[in-house]
XYZ file of N, CA, C and O in Angstrom:
832
model
N 59.198 22.467 27.894
C 59.241 23.547 27.966
C 59.135 24.573 27.051
O 58.679 25.798 27.305
N 58.851 24.332 25.732
C 58.784 25.236 24.525
C 56.984 25.475 24.656
O 56.355 26.814 24.690
N 56.378 24.519 24.967
C 54.817 24.879 25.164
C 54.545 25.902 26.428
O 53.919 26.695 26.356
N 55.221 25.591 27.264
C 55.238 26.571 28.475
C 55.506 28.038 27.971
O 55.114 29.309 28.272
N 56.903 28.202 27.345
C 57.055 29.098 27.166
C 56.169 29.855 25.735
O 56.097 31.218 25.948
N 55.441 29.216 24.890
C 54.484 29.866 24.314
C 53.316 30.256 24.974
O 52.589 31.167 24.948
N 52.935 29.696 25.898
C 51.648 30.245 26.855
C 51.993 31.455 27.700
O 51.737 32.035 27.819
N 53.390 31.579 27.980
C 53.558 32.671 28.709
C 53.658 34.010 27.824
O 52.940 34.826 28.298
N 54.202 33.728 26.719
C 54.219 35.029 25.996
C 52.943 35.179 25.103
O 52.580 36.379 25.153
N 52.040 33.945 24.833
C 50.819 34.567 24.405
C 49.620 35.090 25.398
O 49.350 36.165 25.368
N 50.270 34.650 26.621
C 49.486 35.295 27.902
C 49.829 36.744 28.185
O 48.815 37.659 28.734
N 51.635 36.975 28.050
C 51.572 38.414 28.111
C 50.887 39.623 27.146
O 50.703 40.707 27.143
N 51.236 38.883 25.495
C 50.413 39.783 24.823
C 49.104 40.235 24.984
O 48.681 40.879 24.589
N 48.210 38.883 25.210
C 46.666 39.083 25.848
C 47.073 40.258 26.956
O 45.992 40.974 26.727
N 47.633 40.178 27.861
C 47.672 41.257 28.990
C 48.026 42.335 28.084
O 47.572 43.496 28.927
N 49.133 42.532 27.469
C 49.627 43.844 27.006
C 47.872 44.612 26.648
O 48.316 45.666 26.584
N 47.600 44.070 25.624
C 45.865 45.005 24.988
C 45.145 44.707 26.117
O 44.365 46.105 25.915
N 44.713 44.000 27.063
C 43.897 43.950 28.322
C 44.076 45.119 28.852
O 43.267 45.603 29.331
N 45.119 45.748 29.036
C 45.572 46.786 29.873
C 44.621 47.936 29.407
O 44.423 48.780 30.401
N 44.717 48.218 28.094
C 43.973 49.683 27.755
C 42.493 49.392 27.472
O 41.596 50.436 27.399
N 41.984 48.366 27.991
C 40.497 48.546 27.830
C 39.846 49.109 29.364
O 40.480 48.962 30.308
N 38.843 49.557 29.022
C 38.574 50.436 30.355
C 38.230 49.726 31.454
O 37.484 48.446 31.675
N 38.070 50.726 32.671
C 38.117 49.552 34.181
C 38.419 50.583 34.895
O 39.176 51.600 34.906
N 38.216 50.135 36.233
C 39.100 50.819 37.420
C 40.448 51.536 37.386
O 40.623 52.713 37.671
N 41.007 50.248 37.427
C 42.418 50.765 37.218
C 42.817 51.564 35.846
O 43.434 52.833 36.364
N 42.263 51.432 34.642
C 42.638 52.211 33.576
C 42.258 53.818 34.379
O 42.362 54.881 33.982
N 40.917 53.880 34.889
C 40.083 55.479 34.616
C 41.253 55.904 36.043
O 41.212 57.125 36.037
N 41.334 55.216 36.970
C 42.077 55.493 37.973
C 43.393 56.322 37.705
O 43.840 57.457 37.650
N 44.229 55.747 36.343
C 45.606 55.970 36.334
C 45.169 57.088 35.476
O 46.171 58.415 35.326
N 44.432 57.522 34.554
C 44.084 58.378 33.927
C 43.562 59.802 34.269
O 44.210 60.896 34.284
N 42.865 59.493 35.454
C 42.588 60.759 36.530
C 43.486 61.331 36.955
O 43.616 62.549 37.074
N 44.544 60.362 37.280
C 45.956 60.748 38.051
C 46.698 61.446 37.256
O 47.340 62.787 37.581
N 46.643 61.010 36.052
C 47.607 61.836 34.570
C 47.009 63.281 34.158
O 47.736 64.011 34.205
N 45.980 63.529 34.538
C 45.336 64.251 34.182
C 45.617 65.638 35.230
O 45.915 67.080 35.303
N 46.438 65.065 36.677
C 46.754 66.222 37.665
C 48.299 66.171 36.820
O 48.661 67.667 36.990
N 48.811 65.750 35.528
C 50.092 66.465 35.252
C 51.467 66.337 35.886
O 52.442 66.657 35.616
N 51.435 65.712 37.102
C 52.496 65.229 37.783
C 53.190 63.999 37.561
O 52.525 62.799 37.780
N 54.295 63.787 36.929
C 55.008 62.682 36.522
C 55.301 61.626 37.745
O 55.247 60.607 37.496
N 55.751 62.302 38.899
C 55.749 61.310 39.931
C 54.169 60.880 40.498
O 54.363 59.526 40.800
N 53.376 61.556 40.445
C 51.931 60.626 41.137
C 51.596 59.596 39.874
O 50.784 58.837 40.105
N 51.917 60.117 38.519
C 51.469 59.168 37.222
C 52.296 57.675 37.728
O 51.994 56.535 37.504
N 53.598 57.684 37.882
C 54.651 56.791 37.935
C 54.106 55.932 39.460
O 54.161 54.580 39.398
N 53.845 56.874 40.049
C 53.304 56.233 41.373
C 52.109 55.146 40.994
O 51.744 53.939 41.834
N 51.010 55.635 40.662
C 49.801 55.043 40.204
C 50.381 53.832 39.075
O 49.587 52.933 39.238
N 50.769 53.813 37.918
C 51.402 53.221 37.427
C 51.833 51.813 38.240
O 51.776 50.576 38.139
N 52.722 52.314 38.889
C 53.411 51.094 39.422
C 52.660 50.484 40.650
O 52.771 49.206 41.135
N 52.017 51.085 41.350
C 50.730 50.615 42.141
C 49.829 49.747 41.248
O 49.780 48.624 41.936
N 49.593 50.253 40.635
C 48.683 49.484 39.564
C 49.231 47.841 39.282
O 48.772 46.809 39.130
N 50.679 48.325 38.933
C 51.325 47.121 38.743
C 51.739 46.043 39.913
O 51.437 44.752 39.425
N 51.777 46.588 40.958
C 51.703 45.742 42.094
C 50.554 44.668 42.318
O 50.457 43.716 42.318
N 49.403 45.250 41.972
C 48.048 45.121 41.913
C 48.008 43.446 40.664
O 47.586 42.473 41.267
N 48.526 43.971 39.474
C 48.671 43.041 38.487
C 49.290 41.609 38.771
O 48.982 40.476 38.672
N 50.469 42.074 39.319
C 51.778 41.060 39.937
C 50.925 40.122 40.703
O 51.143 38.919 40.734
N 50.235 40.604 41.708
C 49.727 39.849 42.899
C 48.571 38.806 42.166
O 48.715 37.810 42.599
N 47.600 39.313 41.558
C 46.671 38.728 41.034
C 47.170 37.668 39.892
O 46.341 36.406 39.915
N 47.779 38.000 39.350
C 48.501 37.259 38.376
C 49.314 35.804 38.884
O 49.082 34.794 38.940
N 50.132 36.270 40.254
C 50.817 35.125 40.738
C 49.659 34.343 41.621
O 49.803 32.761 41.722
N 48.595 34.530 42.121
C 47.583 34.013 42.859
C 46.967 33.616 41.619
O 46.710 31.837 41.916
N 46.547 34.120 40.530
C 45.895 32.940 39.076
C 46.554 31.641 38.989
O 46.211 30.111 39.075
N 47.955 31.973 38.896
C 49.102 31.005 37.923
C 49.264 30.078 38.835
O 49.867 28.923 38.542
N 49.016 30.280 40.412
C 49.647 29.054 41.188
C 48.262 28.574 41.742
O 48.511 27.296 42.832
N 47.168 28.564 41.293
C 45.627 28.241 41.727
C 45.100 28.635 42.925
O 44.082 28.191 43.359
N 45.858 29.942 43.775
C 45.173 29.997 44.970
C 44.174 30.849 44.723
O 43.382 31.133 45.520
N 44.063 31.568 43.595
C 42.746 32.412 43.479
C 41.865 31.669 42.937
O 40.644 31.733 43.427
N 42.101 30.203 42.681
C 40.806 29.209 42.644
C 40.361 28.935 43.700
O 39.116 28.573 44.078
N 41.262 28.533 44.930
C 41.213 28.417 46.379
C 40.074 29.606 46.504
O 39.243 29.031 47.830
N 40.704 30.508 46.933
C 39.782 31.720 47.629
C 38.403 31.672 46.776
O 37.523 32.146 47.560
N 38.077 31.387 45.225
C 36.989 31.828 44.780
C 35.801 30.893 45.010
O 35.217 31.024 45.489
N 36.499 29.512 45.684
C 35.747 28.617 45.675
C 35.171 28.759 47.428
O 34.344 27.886 47.753
N 36.346 28.709 48.163
C 36.238 28.206 49.556
C 35.887 29.796 50.228
O 35.050 29.767 51.339
N 35.797 30.971 49.960
C 35.401 32.033 49.823
C 34.624 33.209 49.203
O 35.171 34.317 49.150
N 33.923 32.551 49.119
C 32.854 33.534 48.174
C 32.482 34.640 48.233
O 32.315 35.424 47.830
N 32.524 34.772 50.175
C 32.196 36.082 50.572
C 33.297 36.815 50.147
O 32.779 38.499 50.264
N 34.419 36.758 50.237
C 35.495 37.987 49.664
C 35.587 38.367 48.389
O 35.451 39.395 48.265
N 34.854 37.369 47.422
C 34.603 37.990 46.098
C 33.729 38.735 46.209
O 33.497 39.911 45.610
N 32.540 38.827 47.150
C 31.385 39.813 47.171
C 31.914 40.675 47.581
O 31.570 41.799 47.144
N 32.721 40.776 48.648
C 33.195 41.825 49.357
C 33.996 42.854 48.566
O 33.691 43.817 48.493
N 34.868 42.085 48.036
C 35.576 42.773 46.713
C 34.549 43.970 45.668
O 34.674 45.084 45.338
N 33.584 43.003 45.409
C 32.467 43.946 44.363
C 31.857 44.690 44.997
O 31.813 46.405 44.534
N 31.498 45.111 46.292
C 31.194 45.996 47.063
C 32.064 47.083 47.057
O 31.415 48.009 47.198
N 33.481 46.971 47.370
C 34.150 47.782 47.708
C 34.312 48.304 46.185
O 34.871 49.945 46.281
N 34.546 47.635 45.249
C 34.875 48.264 43.949
C 34.059 49.078 43.290
O 33.986 50.121 42.781
N 32.624 48.501 43.364
C 31.739 49.526 43.017
C 31.514 50.818 43.633
O 30.973 51.274 42.886
N 31.425 50.383 45.289
C 31.305 51.575 46.106
C 32.624 52.799 45.791
O 32.272 53.820 45.746
N 33.646 52.335 44.936
C 34.650 53.238 44.852
C 34.418 54.155 43.569
O 34.500 54.890 43.651
N 33.785 53.435 42.661
C 33.696 53.702 41.257
C 32.355 54.626 41.173
O 32.273 55.760 40.741
N 31.049 54.644 42.509
C 30.204 55.509 42.486
C 31.201 56.396 43.449
O 30.356 57.845 42.687
N 31.883 56.468 44.316
C 32.566 57.670 44.559
C 33.111 58.626 43.862
O 33.252 60.016 43.627
N 34.009 58.053 43.082
C 34.575 58.539 42.016
C 33.701 59.555 40.628
O 34.331 60.515 40.454
N 32.892 58.833 40.486
C 31.834 59.350 39.837
C 31.032 60.693 40.173
O 30.998 61.922 39.881
N 30.921 60.426 41.684
C 30.188 61.710 42.424
C 31.542 62.867 42.151
O 31.187 64.274 41.923
N 32.724 62.426 42.569
C 33.815 63.575 42.709
C 34.035 63.950 41.365
O 34.844 65.271 41.500
N 33.985 63.499 40.342
C 34.494 63.739 39.034
C 32.818 64.836 38.691
O 33.171 65.698 37.852
N 32.105 64.092 38.563
C 30.815 64.753 38.216
C 30.225 66.098 38.892
O 30.173 67.273 37.831
N 30.793 66.458 39.845
C 30.576 67.691 40.643
C 31.265 68.688 40.146
O 30.710 69.695 40.193
N 32.458 68.298 39.319
C 33.605 69.410 38.827
C 32.563 70.095 37.925
O 32.833 71.237 37.414
N 31.799 69.753 37.293
C 30.899 70.217 35.983
C 30.329 71.579 36.612
O 29.903 72.489 36.059
N 29.816 71.497 37.857
C 28.965 72.541 38.353
C 29.901 73.390 39.302
O 29.095 74.252 39.747
N 30.982 73.411 39.184
C 32.201 74.317 39.932
C 32.519 75.347 39.168
O 32.948 74.777 37.782
N 32.752 76.362 39.724
C 33.389 77.507 38.726
C 35.005 77.315 38.576
O 35.294 77.597 37.771
N 35.516 76.512 39.377
C 37.190 76.068 39.397
C 37.134 74.900 39.366
O 36.670 74.113 40.240
N 37.667 74.183 38.271
C 37.696 72.686 37.783
C 38.975 71.984 38.273
O 39.738 72.532 37.482
N 38.861 70.887 39.095
C 40.469 69.964 39.509
C 40.087 68.833 39.210
O 39.175 68.325 40.456
N 40.140 67.940 38.400
C 39.841 66.537 38.287
C 40.532 65.873 39.526
O 39.921 64.744 39.974
N 41.645 66.293 40.122
C 42.355 65.522 41.040
C 42.540 66.876 42.355
O 43.011 67.805 42.066
N 41.891 66.754 43.282
C 41.947 67.562 44.447
C 42.872 67.807 45.289
O 43.554 66.592 45.220
N 43.420 68.602 45.727
C 44.302 68.762 46.565
C 45.581 68.010 46.084
O 46.331 67.373 46.886
N 46.181 68.388 44.967
C 47.208 67.959 43.961
C 48.650 68.248 44.927
O 49.016 66.922 44.860
N 48.559 69.030 45.680
C 49.909 69.359 46.118
C 50.086 68.558 47.398
O 51.121 68.326 47.522
N 49.229 68.316 48.382
C 49.135 67.131 48.800
C 49.425 65.628 48.569
O 49.760 64.904 49.458
N 49.586 65.160 47.578
C 49.727 63.745 47.317
C 51.270 63.777 46.289
O 51.920 64.480 45.952
N 51.804 62.603 46.579
C 53.087 62.350 46.162
C 53.079 60.917 45.645
O 51.979 60.494 45.333
N 54.381 60.476 45.235
C 54.533 59.283 44.414
C 53.715 58.049 45.531
O 52.983 56.996 44.867
N 54.161 57.967 46.795
C 53.617 57.304 47.371
C 52.505 56.946 47.547
O 51.519 55.906 48.203
N 51.625 58.424 47.998
C 50.309 58.368 48.096
C 49.542 58.089 47.062
O 48.428 56.901 46.856
N 49.851 58.104 45.666
C 49.426 57.502 44.324
C 49.365 56.465 44.288
O 48.378 55.422 43.646
N 50.861 55.525 44.453
C 51.189 54.274 44.705
C 50.271 53.279 45.448
O 49.414 52.775 45.185
N 49.904 54.160 46.770
C 49.152 53.303 47.562
C 47.585 53.341 46.965
O 47.036 52.255 47.492
N 47.182 54.355 46.631
C 45.837 54.621 46.231
C 45.685 53.665 44.888
O 44.541 52.984 44.963
N 46.625 53.623 44.260
C 46.408 52.739 42.892
C 46.619 50.633 43.441
O 45.705 50.434 42.768
N 47.232 50.880 44.130
C 47.318 49.129 44.846
C 45.539 49.006 45.561
O 45.253 47.807 45.146
N 45.096 49.985 46.220
C 43.896 49.610 46.527
C 42.666 49.611 45.418
O 41.756 48.449 45.721
N 42.894 50.155 44.414
C 42.066 50.377 43.561
C 42.151 48.871 42.755
O 41.405 48.048 42.438
N 43.513 48.660 42.542
C 43.916 47.159 41.627
C 43.438 46.166 42.355
O 42.873 44.979 42.371
N 43.647 45.723 44.265
C 43.007 44.972 44.982
C 41.710 44.934 45.479
O 41.244 43.893 45.389
N 41.264 45.776 44.889
C 39.433 45.716 45.196
C 38.887 45.526 43.566
O 38.013 46.320 43.846
N 39.467 44.994 42.919
C 38.789 45.642 41.164
C 38.715 43.906 41.130
O 39.735 42.937 40.718
N 37.376 43.506 41.085
C 36.814 42.230 40.744
C 37.059 41.772 39.502
O 37.553 40.529 39.132
N 37.384 42.944 38.329
C 37.388 42.273 36.895
C 38.765 41.860 36.936
O 39.277 40.769 35.775
N 39.915 42.541 37.541
C 41.119 42.110 37.602
C 40.939 40.482 38.009
O 42.291 39.915 37.229
N 40.205 40.078 39.298
C 40.580 38.826 39.902
C 39.903 38.118 38.521
O 40.499 36.638 38.404
N 39.076 38.351 38.097
C 38.462 37.406 37.091
C 39.211 37.559 35.740
O 39.583 36.313 35.177
N 39.701 38.448 35.298
C 40.579 38.173 34.123
C 41.841 37.306 34.288
O 42.043 36.487 33.436
N 42.647 37.535 35.204
C 43.910 36.806 35.894
C 43.260 35.237 36.069
O 43.953 34.350 35.600
N 41.952 34.815 36.630
C 41.536 33.601 36.675
C 41.284 32.920 35.293
O 41.863 31.502 35.272
N 40.624 33.769 34.667
C 40.112 32.961 33.496
C 41.121 33.332 32.294
O 41.532 31.841 31.596
N 42.553 34.060 32.475
C 43.715 33.664 31.822
C 44.178 33.003 32.332
O 44.920 31.620 30.916
N 44.599 32.472 33.243
C 45.573 31.464 33.706
C 44.654 29.672 33.323
O 45.074 29.128 32.788
N 43.242 29.644 33.357
C 42.408 28.761 32.887
C 42.803 28.377 31.748
O 43.064 27.115 31.080
N 42.521 29.709 30.682
C 42.834 29.236 29.487
C 44.305 28.818 28.556
O 44.381 28.049 28.073
N 44.998 29.487 29.193
C 46.536 29.475 28.970
C 47.578 28.457 29.484
O 48.428 27.734 28.724
N 46.881 28.021 30.712
C 47.666 26.811 31.093
C 46.729 25.900 31.460
O 46.131 25.736 32.274
N 47.040 24.430 31.023
C 46.355 23.387 31.444
C 46.552 22.887 32.576
O 45.230 22.142 33.118
N 47.633 23.197 33.723
C 47.235 22.948 35.072
C 48.516 24.196 35.726
O 49.264 25.158 35.056
N 48.378 23.789 36.658
C 48.867 24.909 37.532
C 50.266 25.130 37.452
O 51.228 23.800 37.279
N 51.199 26.164 37.154
C 52.674 26.280 36.957
C 53.023 25.898 38.457
O 52.650 26.301 39.464
N 54.462 25.408 38.052
C 55.245 25.604 39.401
C 55.456 27.043 39.852
O 55.328 27.954 38.976
N 55.878 27.519 40.847
C 55.919 28.803 41.705
C 56.709 29.363 40.711
O 57.105 30.386 40.511
N 58.174 28.802 40.167
C 58.989 29.509 39.175
C 58.738 30.306 38.198
O 58.987 31.095 37.921
N 58.038 29.399 37.380
C 57.392 29.703 36.131
C 56.717 30.851 36.454
O 56.134 31.900 35.728
N 55.602 30.651 37.353
C 54.504 31.557 37.747
C 54.955 32.673 38.231
O 54.380 33.755 37.752
N 56.396 32.530 38.991
C 56.746 34.021 39.300
C 57.446 34.716 38.131
O 57.283 36.061 38.310
N 57.935 34.267 37.084
C 58.510 34.625 35.796
C 57.362 35.343 35.463
O 57.226 36.179 34.837
N 55.930 34.577 35.042
C 54.832 34.797 34.401
C 54.372 36.367 35.066
O 53.980 37.162 34.287
N 54.366 36.489 36.219
C 54.012 37.385 37.151
C 54.700 38.684 36.946
O 54.379 40.041 36.989
N 56.073 38.574 36.831
C 57.096 39.488 36.892
C 56.984 40.314 35.533
O 57.070 41.448 35.617
N 56.709 39.322 34.533
C 56.680 40.013 33.069
C 55.531 40.788 33.081
O 55.430 41.910 32.633
N 54.356 40.392 33.863
C 53.411 40.922 33.930
C 53.335 42.310 34.569
O 52.521 43.241 34.331
N 54.001 42.372 35.525
C 54.275 43.736 36.123
C 54.959 44.603 35.405
O 54.535 45.807 35.435
N 56.136 44.505 34.665
C 56.593 45.391 33.875
C 55.694 45.672 32.735
O 55.585 46.915 32.353
N 55.067 45.135 32.085
C 54.062 45.004 31.187
C 52.790 46.225 31.657
O 52.838 47.073 31.232
N 52.539 45.491 32.830
C 51.290 46.640 33.430
C 52.282 48.091 33.704
O 51.690 48.784 33.705
N 53.439 48.192 34.486
C 53.980 49.397 34.743
C 54.125 50.418 33.505
O 53.663 51.661 33.476
N 54.570 49.702 32.735
C 54.967 50.430 31.363
C 53.460 50.993 30.549
O 53.552 52.294 30.333
N 52.770 49.947 30.236
C 51.083 50.304 29.978
C 50.605 51.605 30.447
O 50.174 52.474 30.081
N 50.915 51.356 31.984
C 49.815 52.416 32.959
C 50.573 53.493 32.472
O 49.770 54.605 32.735
N 51.667 53.792 32.558
C 52.488 54.712 32.846
C 52.114 55.667 31.303
O 51.945 56.759 31.700
N 51.796 54.787 30.160
C 51.954 55.498 28.643
C 50.824 56.052 29.097
O 50.102 57.272 28.612
N 49.459 55.390 29.724
C 48.264 56.025 29.603
C 48.054 57.024 30.208
O 47.297 58.408 29.909
N 48.980 57.313 31.952
C 48.913 58.411 32.597
C 49.704 59.460 31.830
O 49.297 60.577 31.863
N 50.332 59.338 31.089
C 51.185 60.413 30.366
C 50.165 60.829 29.437
O 50.495 62.067 28.964
N 49.912 60.319 28.893
C 48.994 60.334 27.810
C 47.985 61.845 28.057
O 47.994 62.827 27.774
N 47.425 60.839 29.395
C 46.327 61.806 29.685
C 47.155 63.147 30.639
O 46.178 64.292 30.820
N 48.532 63.377 31.009
C 48.710 64.558 31.217
C 49.396 65.201 30.684
O 50.173 66.311 30.952
N 49.467 64.914 29.068
C 49.678 65.837 28.385
C 48.944 67.429 28.451
O 47.956 67.243 28.735
N 49.695 68.462 28.449
C 49.330 69.761 28.583
C 47.930 70.071 27.924
O 46.940 70.723 28.438
N 48.018 69.794 26.825
C 46.751 69.978 25.638
C 45.621 69.180 26.252
O 44.517 70.066 26.160
N 45.919 68.061 26.645
C 44.285 67.221 27.337
C 44.642 67.735 28.635
O 42.969 67.776 29.020
N 45.246 67.973 29.453
C 45.078 68.649 30.859
C 44.264 69.873 30.701
O 43.373 69.596 31.417
N 44.623 70.600 29.889
C 44.164 71.777 30.072
C 42.563 71.520 29.446
O 41.889 72.511 30.042
N 42.358 70.538 28.521
C 41.128 70.989 27.808
C 40.158 70.478 28.916
O 38.933 70.747 28.820
N 40.526 69.044 29.621
C 39.721 68.242 30.266
C 39.341 69.239 31.544
O 38.611 68.716 32.108
N 40.741 70.103 31.975
C 40.066 70.656 33.580
C 39.311 71.865 33.440
O 39.465 72.501 33.997
N 38.835 72.303 32.178
C 38.091 73.514 31.839
C 36.603 73.062 32.648
O 36.211 72.173 32.798
N 36.289 74.118 33.286
C 34.978 74.306 34.072
C 34.004 73.976 33.267
O 33.639 74.143 31.906
N 32.472 73.513 33.676
C 31.792 73.162 32.500
C 32.088 72.247 31.531
O 31.333 72.488 30.382
N 32.838 70.940 31.911
C 33.350 70.409 30.585
C 32.678 69.308 30.671
O 32.326 68.264 31.535
N 31.831 69.328 29.568
C 31.221 68.018 29.217
C 32.116 66.628 29.361
O 31.019 65.541 29.674
N 33.269 66.593 29.269
C 34.106 65.112 29.449
C 34.121 64.770 31.188
O 33.656 63.815 31.612
N 33.393 65.942 31.853
C 33.439 65.416 33.206
C 32.237 64.505 33.449
O 32.292 63.361 34.307
N 31.198 64.956 32.536
C 29.994 64.024 32.675
C 30.348 62.622 31.799
O 29.426 62.121 32.824
N 30.904 62.955 31.185
C 31.450 61.359 30.292
C 31.960 60.768 31.402
O 31.659 59.633 31.257
N 33.058 61.077 32.089
C 34.007 60.334 32.850
C 33.072 59.945 33.832
O 33.102 58.729 34.631
N 32.195 60.842 34.293
C 31.155 60.373 35.801
C 30.252 58.980 35.265
O 30.284 58.227 35.605
N 29.893 58.991 34.226
C 29.000 58.239 33.543
C 29.787 56.623 33.227
O 29.578 55.628 33.609
N 30.807 57.132 32.758
C 31.751 55.644 32.903
C 32.130 55.446 33.925
O 31.959 53.728 34.039
N 32.205 56.075 35.024
C 32.196 55.292 36.573
C 31.521 54.888 36.731
O 31.543 53.694 37.038
N 30.074 55.160 36.406
C 28.904 54.947 37.078
C 28.705 53.414 36.235
O 28.412 52.163 37.108
N 28.992 53.521 35.022
C 28.932 51.911 33.911
C 29.609 51.312 34.687
O 29.162 49.650 34.744
N 30.721 51.106 35.012
C 32.179 50.101 35.447
C 31.635 49.870 36.910
O 31.504 48.437 36.887
N 30.711 50.553 37.685
C 30.181 50.322 39.219
C 29.131 49.237 39.016
O 29.032 48.172 39.569
N 28.174 49.628 37.647
C 27.468 48.413 37.678
C 27.881 47.198 36.919
O 27.422 45.971 36.998
N 28.605 47.284 35.758
C 29.163 46.372 35.238
C 30.147 45.246 36.253
O 29.988 44.400 35.759
N 30.466 45.359 37.317
C 31.099 45.090 38.118
C 30.126 43.505 38.707
O 30.377 42.693 39.262
N 29.041 44.136 38.743
C 27.910 43.501 39.308
C 27.539 42.466 38.153
O 26.587 41.302 38.909
N 27.460 42.428 37.014
C 27.253 41.759 35.715
C 28.287 40.569 35.756
O 28.182 39.730 34.877
N 29.355 40.712 36.666
C 30.463 39.320 36.529
C 29.788 38.312 37.242
O 29.158 38.186 38.168
N 30.218 37.246 36.360
C 29.751 35.883 36.987
C 30.664 35.536 38.151
O 31.348 36.132 38.935
């Protein structure tokens, strides 16, 4: 039991820091945060956490390995969807550089907590990097598949870590001074973000 506890704790620590690495989930929450609406930020953070919870539970119960081995086309489909969505975000943010009025999140007034949460879940579920991360972490930290109860505990802990960290990211980008700076027309940061989205779209296809 002690070995399981150490494995769970070390897994949570690894995930805590991994959340802050660049990726589709991070970029999406950051872009929502730039809108400055705390309810949208919370929705995006919780939606991403739901995705983390799901991938974690699948990985620690061994289901992700079964999907990976028996449904290779499913992983391929995730890569297509994720890269296409990253290119779409790159286009949406990149074109803002050439507009006279810049809004990193368009139609903000039409969005709410549940809309942001739903979009975040889609991003998390179509993120093959998350699939690969949790599968690799489960392989490294656990010598064998966990019982469902232990896997559920690990997944619940990962949910709260994910929700907390992505909320921090979103609120950081939602600070007024950052929001005002990033939202200026002809802002070079838009081109940088657009380039990062394109980079992630290409990086997705470099996954094994």
